[in-house]
């Protein structure tokens, strides 16, 4: 018996074949997938080492039973002003989960619903809206093979989106990499340009004068090095402007591609998961929120201003730093136990298919939200399957390799910044995000090597690391970054 599914890690969206022979499972890259054509990076290849149960797997509601947990949440939601309740969801959740979370927030009147994409993608969303009038990613992985120059800025693609980098290396394009230190991507590019932190605006402005940019069919690729920086929205718009000024847009092999870090970060953007009140950062930096429901993310590790709440509810598949603080823990299904859709960096809808039964009493995120919604007397949450939700969503799954966008430059207000000292972080090829899944893989742990030029900070929370730093919000997207 065999199943097709999709990798749950990064936004590349690699297709996977799972075959079963007796009780033995085998995992390979899906050769028929237009995304990865059978290729998988080491994280995808070792996914089966992370499924099943271990001592950290959450199997039962922490306060006795589902009935008791749901009633306790219901009582809390009914006695807490709605402006003091927030839902903090994640790019790990599938389209169906996010759709139901948003439907629940709208039906119950919760204005504070945000995704952890607030920390990485919201500046890109804002930049796309300013440039194109909507959050459009106009290009696709196809353009990698049609470009003459691939300009990579603020992205260690080789380690963080390895299969996209495999495509880049298979193409004939001249590869230029800009970063603040010599990453794996920089080492494997044709030209590496090192910039100081905060000094990349001049370089972006000068692209219109570079023969390898202006005289070639150029595809630009970026990720968090651009978007998790001060003035992030302006930087993305400056890059799009450079494409408009040089005619490197709306043509095969030309345009700007943002690489999403999480498997369904693009899906959350598509569904418009966005606060009508406080941003996710402000859930933590103000005292307004008293009850926080965290789903499939680990803010105790990642949120720069993490704090305690009167009531913290956490749905997740495994123990994390955040579950240590939780008043109520709800066991959610893991990747291998979930069915639904995700949307990758190039806008393709991809399917995850469950190939194992839910561990213990765990449930898919959509079902957990429906239990709470129904206990609050809300109608329209009687779904029996993810397929029923997908049917209701009525998503247009048409995909095209390029999307035509307006060519009107946006005014840029930001300039370079000077920092005496700066902290730059990066990721490893063999681990992913807060490691809540990848650290379950023996192979990945054995392969994880400390670069002698770097300091490992995976065990330090962002709240600790940045405790003396001043947080600044990007002026357009309100995405958080640090001063100095
Ligand atoms: S590149 Fe990303 S989606 Fe593909 S196998 Fe690796 S982690 Fe999974």
Coordinates of C-alpha atoms and ligand atoms in Angstrom, one line a residue:
X1 CA 0.0 0.0 0.0
X2 CA 1.3 3.5 -0.7
X3 CA 0.3 7.1 0.1
X4 CA 1.3 10.4 -1.2
X5 CA 1.8 13.3 1.3
X6 CA 3.8 16.5 1.7
X7 CA 6.7 17.4 3.9
X8 CA 5.6 19.5 6.9
X9 CA 8.8 21.5 7.4
X10 CA 9.7 24.4 5.1
X11 CA 7.6 26.2 2.5
X12 CA 9.3 24.5 -0.4
X13 CA 6.5 21.9 -0.2
X14 CA 8.2 18.6 -1.3
X15 CA 6.1 15.7 -2.2
X16 CA 6.6 12.4 -0.4
X17 CA 5.7 8.8 -1.1
X18 CA 5.0 6.5 1.8
X19 CA 4.8 2.8 1.2
X20 CA 3.9 0.2 3.7
X21 CA 4.9 -3.5 3.7
X22 CA 3.5 -5.3 6.7
X23 CA 4.4 -3.0 9.7
X24 CA 7.3 -1.4 7.9
X25 CA 7.0 2.1 6.4
X26 CA 9.3 3.4 3.7
X27 CA 9.6 7.1 2.7
X28 CA 10.9 8.4 -0.6
X29 CA 10.6 11.6 -2.5
X30 CA 7.7 11.8 -4.9
X31 CA 9.1 11.6 -8.4
X32 CA 5.8 12.9 -9.8
X33 CA 5.8 16.0 -7.7
X34 CA 6.4 19.1 -9.8
X35 CA 8.0 20.7 -6.7
X36 CA 10.8 18.3 -5.9
X37 CA 10.7 15.7 -8.7
X38 CA 11.8 13.0 -6.2
X39 CA 14.4 15.1 -4.3
X40 CA 14.2 15.4 -0.5
X41 CA 16.6 17.2 1.8
X42 CA 17.9 15.3 4.9
X43 CA 15.1 16.6 7.0
X44 CA 12.5 15.2 4.6
X45 CA 14.4 12.0 4.3
X46 CA 14.4 11.4 8.0
X47 CA 10.7 12.3 8.7
X48 CA 9.8 8.7 9.7
X49 CA 12.2 8.9 12.6
X50 CA 10.0 11.6 14.0
X51 CA 6.6 9.9 13.9
X52 CA 4.9 7.7 16.4
X53 CA 5.1 8.3 20.1
X54 CA 8.0 9.2 22.4
X55 CA 8.1 10.4 26.0
X56 CA 7.3 14.0 24.9
X57 CA 4.3 13.1 22.8
X58 CA 1.1 14.6 24.0
X59 CA -1.5 11.9 24.1
X60 CA -4.3 13.1 26.5
X61 CA -5.7 16.4 27.6
X62 CA -3.7 17.6 30.6
X63 CA -6.8 18.1 32.8
X64 CA -8.3 14.6 32.7
X65 CA -10.6 14.3 29.7
X66 CA -11.6 16.1 26.5
X67 CA -15.0 16.8 28.0
X68 CA -13.5 18.5 31.1
X69 CA -10.9 20.4 29.0
X70 CA -13.5 21.7 26.6
X71 CA -15.9 22.7 29.3
X72 CA -13.1 24.5 31.2
X73 CA -12.2 26.5 28.0
X74 CA -15.9 27.2 27.4
X75 CA -16.3 28.6 30.9
X76 CA -13.2 30.7 30.6
X77 CA -14.3 32.1 27.2
X78 CA -17.8 32.9 28.5
X79 CA -16.4 34.8 31.6
X80 CA -13.5 36.7 29.9
X81 CA -14.2 39.8 27.9
X82 CA -13.7 39.0 24.2
X83 CA -11.1 41.7 23.8
X84 CA -9.0 39.9 26.4
X85 CA -9.0 36.6 24.5
X86 CA -6.5 35.9 21.7
X87 CA -5.8 33.0 19.4
X88 CA -2.1 32.5 18.3
X89 CA -2.1 30.1 15.4
X90 CA 0.7 28.9 13.1
X91 CA 2.0 28.3 9.6
X92 CA 2.2 24.6 10.7
X93 CA -1.5 24.3 10.7
X94 CA -3.2 23.1 7.5
X95 CA -5.6 25.3 5.4
X96 CA -8.6 23.5 7.0
X97 CA -7.3 24.2 10.5
X98 CA -6.7 27.8 9.8
X99 CA -10.1 28.3 8.1
X100 CA -11.9 26.8 11.1
X101 CA -9.8 28.9 13.5
X102 CA -10.7 32.1 11.6
X103 CA -14.4 31.1 11.3
X104 CA -14.5 30.4 15.1
X105 CA -12.8 33.8 15.9
X106 CA -15.3 35.6 13.6
X107 CA -18.3 33.7 15.0
X108 CA -17.4 34.2 18.6
X109 CA -16.2 37.8 18.1
X110 CA -12.5 37.4 18.9
X111 CA -10.6 40.1 17.1
X112 CA -7.2 39.0 18.3
X113 CA -6.2 36.2 16.0
X114 CA -2.8 36.1 14.5
X115 CA -0.3 33.7 13.1
X116 CA 3.3 33.2 14.0
X117 CA 3.9 34.4 10.4
X118 CA 3.7 37.9 12.0
X119 CA 7.4 37.3 12.9
X120 CA 8.6 36.6 9.4
X121 CA 6.2 37.1 6.4
X122 CA 4.0 40.1 7.2
X123 CA 6.5 42.6 5.8
X124 CA 6.4 40.7 2.5
X125 CA 2.6 40.7 2.6
X126 CA 2.7 44.5 3.0
X127 CA 5.3 45.0 0.4
X128 CA 3.3 42.9 -2.1
X129 CA 0.2 44.9 -1.4
X130 CA 2.0 48.2 -1.9
X131 CA 3.6 47.1 -5.1
X132 CA 1.0 44.9 -6.7
X133 CA -2.2 46.0 -4.9
X134 CA -2.6 42.5 -3.4
X135 CA -0.4 39.8 -1.7
X136 CA 0.7 38.2 -4.9
X137 CA 3.9 36.0 -5.4
X138 CA 4.2 36.5 -9.2
X139 CA 6.8 33.9 -10.0
X140 CA 7.4 30.2 -9.3
X141 CA 10.2 27.6 -9.1
X142 CA 9.9 27.2 -13.0
X143 CA 11.5 30.7 -13.3
X144 CA 14.7 29.3 -11.7
X145 CA 15.4 27.4 -15.0
X146 CA 14.4 30.4 -17.2
X147 CA 16.5 33.0 -15.4
X148 CA 20.0 34.1 -16.5
X149 CA 20.9 35.6 -13.1
X150 CA 19.6 34.4 -9.8
X151 CA 20.1 37.1 -7.1
X152 CA 19.8 35.7 -3.6
X153 CA 19.6 38.2 -0.8
X154 CA 19.1 37.5 2.9
X155 CA 18.5 33.8 2.3
X156 CA 20.8 30.9 3.1
X157 CA 18.8 28.9 0.6
X158 CA 21.3 26.0 0.5
X159 CA 20.6 25.2 4.2
X160 CA 17.1 26.5 4.8
X161 CA 15.3 25.7 1.5
X162 CA 17.6 23.0 0.2
X163 CA 15.5 21.7 -2.7
X164 CA 15.0 25.1 -4.1
X165 CA 18.8 25.5 -4.0
X166 CA 19.1 22.1 -5.7
X167 CA 17.0 23.6 -8.5
X168 CA 19.2 26.7 -8.6
X169 CA 22.4 24.6 -8.9
X170 CA 20.8 22.5 -11.7
X171 CA 19.9 25.7 -13.6
X172 CA 22.5 27.4 -15.8
X173 CA 22.0 30.8 -14.1
X174 CA 24.8 33.0 -12.7
X175 CA 24.2 33.0 -9.0
X176 CA 24.8 36.1 -6.9
X177 CA 24.5 35.9 -3.1
X178 CA 24.3 38.9 -0.7
X179 CA 24.5 38.2 3.0
X180 CA 26.1 39.5 6.2
X181 CA 28.4 36.5 6.5
X182 CA 29.6 33.7 4.2
X183 CA 26.8 31.1 4.4
X184 CA 26.7 27.8 2.6
X185 CA 24.8 29.5 -0.1
X186 CA 27.4 32.2 -0.4
X187 CA 30.2 29.6 -0.8
X188 CA 28.3 27.8 -3.5
X189 CA 27.4 31.0 -5.5
X190 CA 29.3 32.5 -8.5
X191 CA 29.6 35.9 -6.7
X192 CA 29.3 36.6 -3.0
X193 CA 28.8 40.2 -1.9
X194 CA 29.2 40.7 1.8
X195 CA 27.3 43.6 3.4
X196 CA 27.2 45.0 6.9
X197 CA 23.9 44.5 8.8
X198 CA 21.6 47.4 8.0
X199 CA 23.7 48.5 5.0
X200 CA 21.9 46.6 2.3
X201 CA 19.7 49.4 1.0
X202 CA 22.5 51.0 -1.0
X203 CA 23.3 47.7 -2.6
X204 CA 19.6 47.1 -3.5
X205 CA 19.4 50.7 -5.0
X206 CA 22.6 50.0 -7.0
X207 CA 21.2 46.8 -8.7
X208 CA 19.9 48.9 -11.6
X209 CA 23.6 49.6 -12.5
X210 CA 24.9 46.1 -12.2
X211 CA 25.2 44.4 -15.7
X212 CA 24.5 40.9 -14.2
X213 CA 21.2 42.3 -12.9
X214 CA 20.0 44.9 -15.4
X215 CA 21.2 43.3 -18.7
X216 CA 20.0 39.7 -17.8
X217 CA 16.8 37.9 -17.1
X218 CA 17.0 38.1 -13.4
X219 CA 15.1 36.3 -10.7
X220 CA 15.5 37.6 -7.1
X221 CA 15.0 35.2 -4.2
X222 CA 14.9 36.3 -0.5
X223 CA 13.8 35.2 2.9
X224 CA 14.3 36.2 6.5
X225 CA 17.5 38.1 6.0
X226 CA 15.5 40.8 4.3
X227 CA 12.2 40.4 6.1
X228 CA 13.4 40.0 9.7
X229 CA 15.3 43.3 9.5
X230 CA 14.6 46.9 10.3
X231 CA 12.7 48.6 7.5
X232 CA 11.8 45.2 6.1
X233 CA 8.8 46.3 4.0
X234 CA 10.8 49.1 2.3
X235 CA 13.6 46.7 1.5
X236 CA 11.3 44.2 -0.2
X237 CA 9.7 47.1 -2.1
X238 CA 13.1 48.5 -3.1
X239 CA 14.0 45.1 -4.5
X240 CA 10.7 44.9 -6.5
X241 CA 11.4 48.5 -7.7
X242 CA 14.8 47.4 -9.1
X243 CA 13.0 44.7 -11.1
X244 CA 10.5 47.3 -12.4
X245 CA 13.2 49.8 -13.3
X246 CA 15.2 47.2 -15.3
X247 CA 12.2 45.5 -16.9
X248 CA 12.9 42.3 -15.0
X249 CA 9.3 41.6 -14.3
X250 CA 6.3 40.0 -15.9
X251 CA 8.6 37.9 -18.1
X252 CA 9.7 34.3 -17.8
X253 CA 12.7 34.0 -15.5
X254 CA 12.1 37.5 -14.1
X255 CA 10.6 38.7 -10.9
X256 CA 10.8 38.4 -7.1
X257 CA 10.3 35.1 -5.1
X258 CA 9.9 35.1 -1.4
X259 CA 10.7 31.8 0.3
X260 CA 8.3 31.0 3.1
X261 CA 9.8 29.3 6.2
X262 CA 6.8 27.2 7.3
X263 CA 4.9 24.7 5.3
X264 CA 1.7 26.6 5.2
X265 CA 2.7 30.2 5.9
X266 CA 1.4 31.0 2.5
X267 CA -1.9 29.5 3.3
X268 CA -2.4 31.7 6.4
X269 CA -1.6 34.7 4.2
X270 CA -4.2 33.5 1.7
X271 CA -6.9 33.2 4.3
X272 CA -6.1 36.6 5.7
X273 CA -5.3 35.5 9.2
X274 CA -4.7 38.9 10.7
X275 CA -5.7 40.8 13.8
X276 CA -8.3 43.5 13.9
X277 CA -6.9 44.7 17.2
X278 CA -3.5 43.8 18.7
X279 CA -0.7 42.1 16.7
X280 CA 0.8 38.9 17.9
X281 CA 3.8 40.8 19.3
X282 CA 1.4 43.0 21.3
X283 CA -0.4 39.9 22.7
X284 CA 2.8 39.6 24.7
X285 CA 4.0 43.2 25.1
X286 CA 0.7 44.6 26.5
X287 CA -1.4 43.3 29.4
X288 CA -4.7 43.4 27.5
X289 CA -4.8 39.7 26.7
X290 CA -5.7 37.5 29.7
X291 CA -6.5 34.2 27.9
X292 CA -4.2 33.0 25.1
X293 CA -4.8 29.9 23.0
X294 CA -1.6 28.9 21.3
X295 CA -1.9 26.3 18.4
X296 CA 1.1 24.5 17.0
X297 CA 3.7 27.0 17.8
X298 CA 6.2 27.6 20.7
X299 CA 6.2 31.3 21.7
X300 CA 8.0 30.6 25.0
X301 CA 11.0 29.9 22.7
X302 CA 10.5 32.2 19.8
X303 CA 8.6 35.3 21.1
X304 CA 10.9 38.1 22.0
X305 CA 8.7 39.5 24.8
X306 CA 7.2 36.2 26.0
X307 CA 5.1 36.6 29.2
X308 CA 2.7 34.7 31.4
X309 CA -1.1 34.9 30.9
X310 CA -3.9 34.3 33.4
X311 CA -4.9 31.3 31.3
X312 CA -2.7 29.7 28.7
X313 CA -4.2 27.0 26.5
X314 CA -1.9 25.1 24.2
X315 CA -2.7 22.6 21.4
X316 CA 0.3 20.8 20.2
X317 CA 1.6 17.3 19.3
X318 CA 4.6 17.4 21.6
X319 CA 5.9 18.9 24.8
X320 CA 7.5 22.3 24.2
X321 CA 8.7 25.2 26.4
X322 CA 5.2 26.7 26.0
X323 CA 3.4 23.6 27.2
X324 CA 5.5 23.8 30.4
X325 CA 3.6 27.0 31.2
X326 CA 0.1 25.9 30.0
X327 CA -2.9 25.6 32.2
X328 CA -4.6 23.4 29.7
X329 CA -2.8 21.2 27.1
X330 CA -4.8 19.7 24.2
X331 CA -3.1 16.9 22.4
X332 CA -3.1 17.5 18.6
X333 CA -2.4 15.1 15.8
X334 CA 1.0 15.1 14.3
X335 CA 2.0 15.3 10.7
X336 CA 1.6 11.6 9.9
X337 CA -1.9 11.6 11.4
X338 CA -3.3 14.6 9.6
X339 CA -5.1 15.1 6.3
X340 CA -5.6 18.5 4.7
X341 CA -3.9 21.1 2.5
X342 CA -1.0 23.4 2.6
X343 CA 0.2 26.1 0.2
X344 CA 3.8 26.4 -0.7
X345 CA 6.1 29.4 -1.6
X346 CA 5.1 29.2 -5.2
X347 CA 1.4 29.2 -4.4
X348 CA 0.7 25.6 -5.1
X349 CA -1.9 23.8 -3.0
X350 CA -0.4 20.5 -1.7
X351 CA -2.1 17.7 0.1
X352 CA -1.0 16.1 3.4
X353 CA -2.5 12.6 3.9
X354 CA -2.6 10.8 7.2
X355 CA -0.9 7.4 7.1
X356 CA -1.0 6.6 10.8
X357 CA -4.0 6.7 13.2
X358 CA -4.0 9.5 15.8
X359 CA -1.8 8.7 18.8
X360 CA -3.6 8.4 22.1
X361 CA -6.6 10.7 22.2
X362 CA -5.0 13.4 19.9
X363 CA -7.2 15.2 17.4
X364 CA -6.7 17.4 14.3
X365 CA -6.6 21.1 15.1
X366 CA -9.8 21.8 13.2
X367 CA -11.6 19.2 15.3
X368 CA -10.3 20.6 18.6
X369 CA -11.5 24.1 17.6
X370 CA -14.9 22.7 16.5
X371 CA -15.4 21.1 20.0
X372 CA -14.8 24.4 21.7
X373 CA -17.0 26.3 19.2
X374 CA -19.9 23.8 19.6
X375 CA -19.6 23.9 23.4
X376 CA -20.1 27.7 23.1
X377 CA -23.3 27.1 21.2
X378 CA -21.9 28.2 17.8
X379 CA -23.4 26.8 14.6
X380 CA -21.6 25.7 11.5
X381 CA -18.9 23.6 13.2
X382 CA -20.4 20.1 12.8
X383 CA -17.7 18.9 10.3
X384 CA -17.0 15.2 10.2
X385 CA -13.8 15.5 8.1
X386 CA -11.2 17.8 6.7
X387 CA -12.6 17.0 3.3
X388 CA -15.9 18.5 4.3
X389 CA -14.2 21.7 5.4
X390 CA -12.2 21.9 2.2
X391 CA -15.4 21.5 0.2
X392 CA -16.9 24.4 2.1
X393 CA -13.8 26.5 1.5
X394 CA -14.4 26.1 -2.2
X395 CA -10.8 27.0 -3.0
X396 CA -9.8 27.9 -6.6
X397 CA -6.8 25.5 -7.0
X398 CA -5.9 26.7 -10.5
X399 CA -2.1 27.3 -10.6
X400 CA -0.1 29.3 -13.1
X401 CA 3.7 29.6 -13.2
X402 CA 3.6 33.4 -13.5
X403 CA 1.0 36.0 -12.4
X404 CA 1.0 39.4 -14.1
X405 CA 1.4 42.2 -11.7
X406 CA 1.4 46.1 -12.0
X407 CA 4.7 47.8 -12.7
X408 CA 4.4 50.9 -10.6
X409 CA 7.4 51.7 -8.3
X410 CA 6.7 52.4 -4.6
X411 CA 8.3 55.3 -2.8
X412 CA 11.0 54.1 -0.4
X413 CA 11.5 56.1 2.8
X414 CA 14.2 54.0 4.5
X415 CA 17.9 54.3 4.2
X416 CA 20.8 52.4 5.5
X417 CA 21.3 52.2 9.2
X418 CA 24.6 52.1 11.1
X419 CA 25.0 49.6 14.0
X420 CA 28.0 49.5 16.2
X421 CA 27.2 45.9 17.1
X422 CA 24.7 43.5 15.6
X423 CA 23.6 40.0 16.2
X424 CA 23.0 37.8 13.1
X425 CA 21.4 34.5 13.4
X426 CA 21.0 31.6 11.0
X427 CA 19.7 28.1 10.6
X428 CA 21.2 24.7 10.2
X429 CA 20.5 22.3 7.3
X430 CA 19.9 19.5 9.8
X431 CA 17.4 21.1 12.2
X432 CA 14.3 23.1 11.8
X433 CA 12.7 26.0 13.7
X434 CA 12.6 25.3 17.4
X435 CA 13.6 21.6 16.8
X436 CA 10.4 20.3 18.4
X437 CA 10.2 17.7 15.6
X438 CA 13.7 17.5 14.2
X439 CA 15.3 16.8 17.5
X440 CA 13.3 13.5 17.6
X441 CA 15.5 12.2 14.7
X442 CA 18.6 10.4 15.7
X443 CA 20.2 10.9 12.3
X444 CA 19.6 14.6 12.3
X445 CA 21.0 15.0 15.8
X446 CA 24.1 13.0 14.8
X447 CA 24.6 15.1 11.7
X448 CA 24.1 18.4 13.5
X449 CA 27.6 20.0 13.7
X450 CA 28.6 23.1 15.4
X451 CA 30.3 25.5 13.0
X452 CA 33.5 26.8 14.8
X453 CA 32.7 30.4 13.6
X454 CA 29.3 30.4 15.2
X455 CA 27.6 30.2 18.7
X456 CA 24.8 27.7 19.1
X457 CA 21.8 29.5 20.5
X458 CA 19.0 27.0 20.0
X459 CA 18.7 26.5 23.7
X460 CA 18.3 30.2 24.5
X461 CA 14.9 31.7 24.2
X462 CA 14.5 34.9 22.2
X463 CA 13.2 36.6 25.3
X464 CA 16.5 35.8 27.0
X465 CA 18.6 36.7 24.0
X466 CA 17.0 40.1 23.4
X467 CA 16.0 41.0 26.9
X468 CA 18.0 44.3 26.9
X469 CA 17.1 45.2 23.3
X470 CA 14.5 47.7 22.3
X471 CA 11.8 46.2 20.0
X472 CA 10.9 48.3 17.0
X473 CA 8.0 47.6 14.7
X474 CA 8.4 47.9 10.9
X475 CA 6.5 51.0 10.0
X476 CA 4.3 49.4 7.4
X477 CA 3.8 45.8 8.5
X478 CA 4.2 46.2 12.3
X479 CA 6.5 43.2 12.1
X480 CA 8.9 43.2 15.1
X481 CA 12.6 43.8 14.8
X482 CA 15.3 45.1 17.2
X483 CA 17.1 48.4 17.5
X484 CA 20.8 48.0 17.7
Ligands
LIG1 S1 13.3 21.3 1.3 FE1 11.8 21.7 2.8 S2 9.9 20.7 2.1 FE2 11.6 19.8 1.0 S3 12.2 18.0 2.1 FE3 13.5 19.7 2.8 S4 12.4 20.5 4.6 FE4 10.9 19.3 3.5

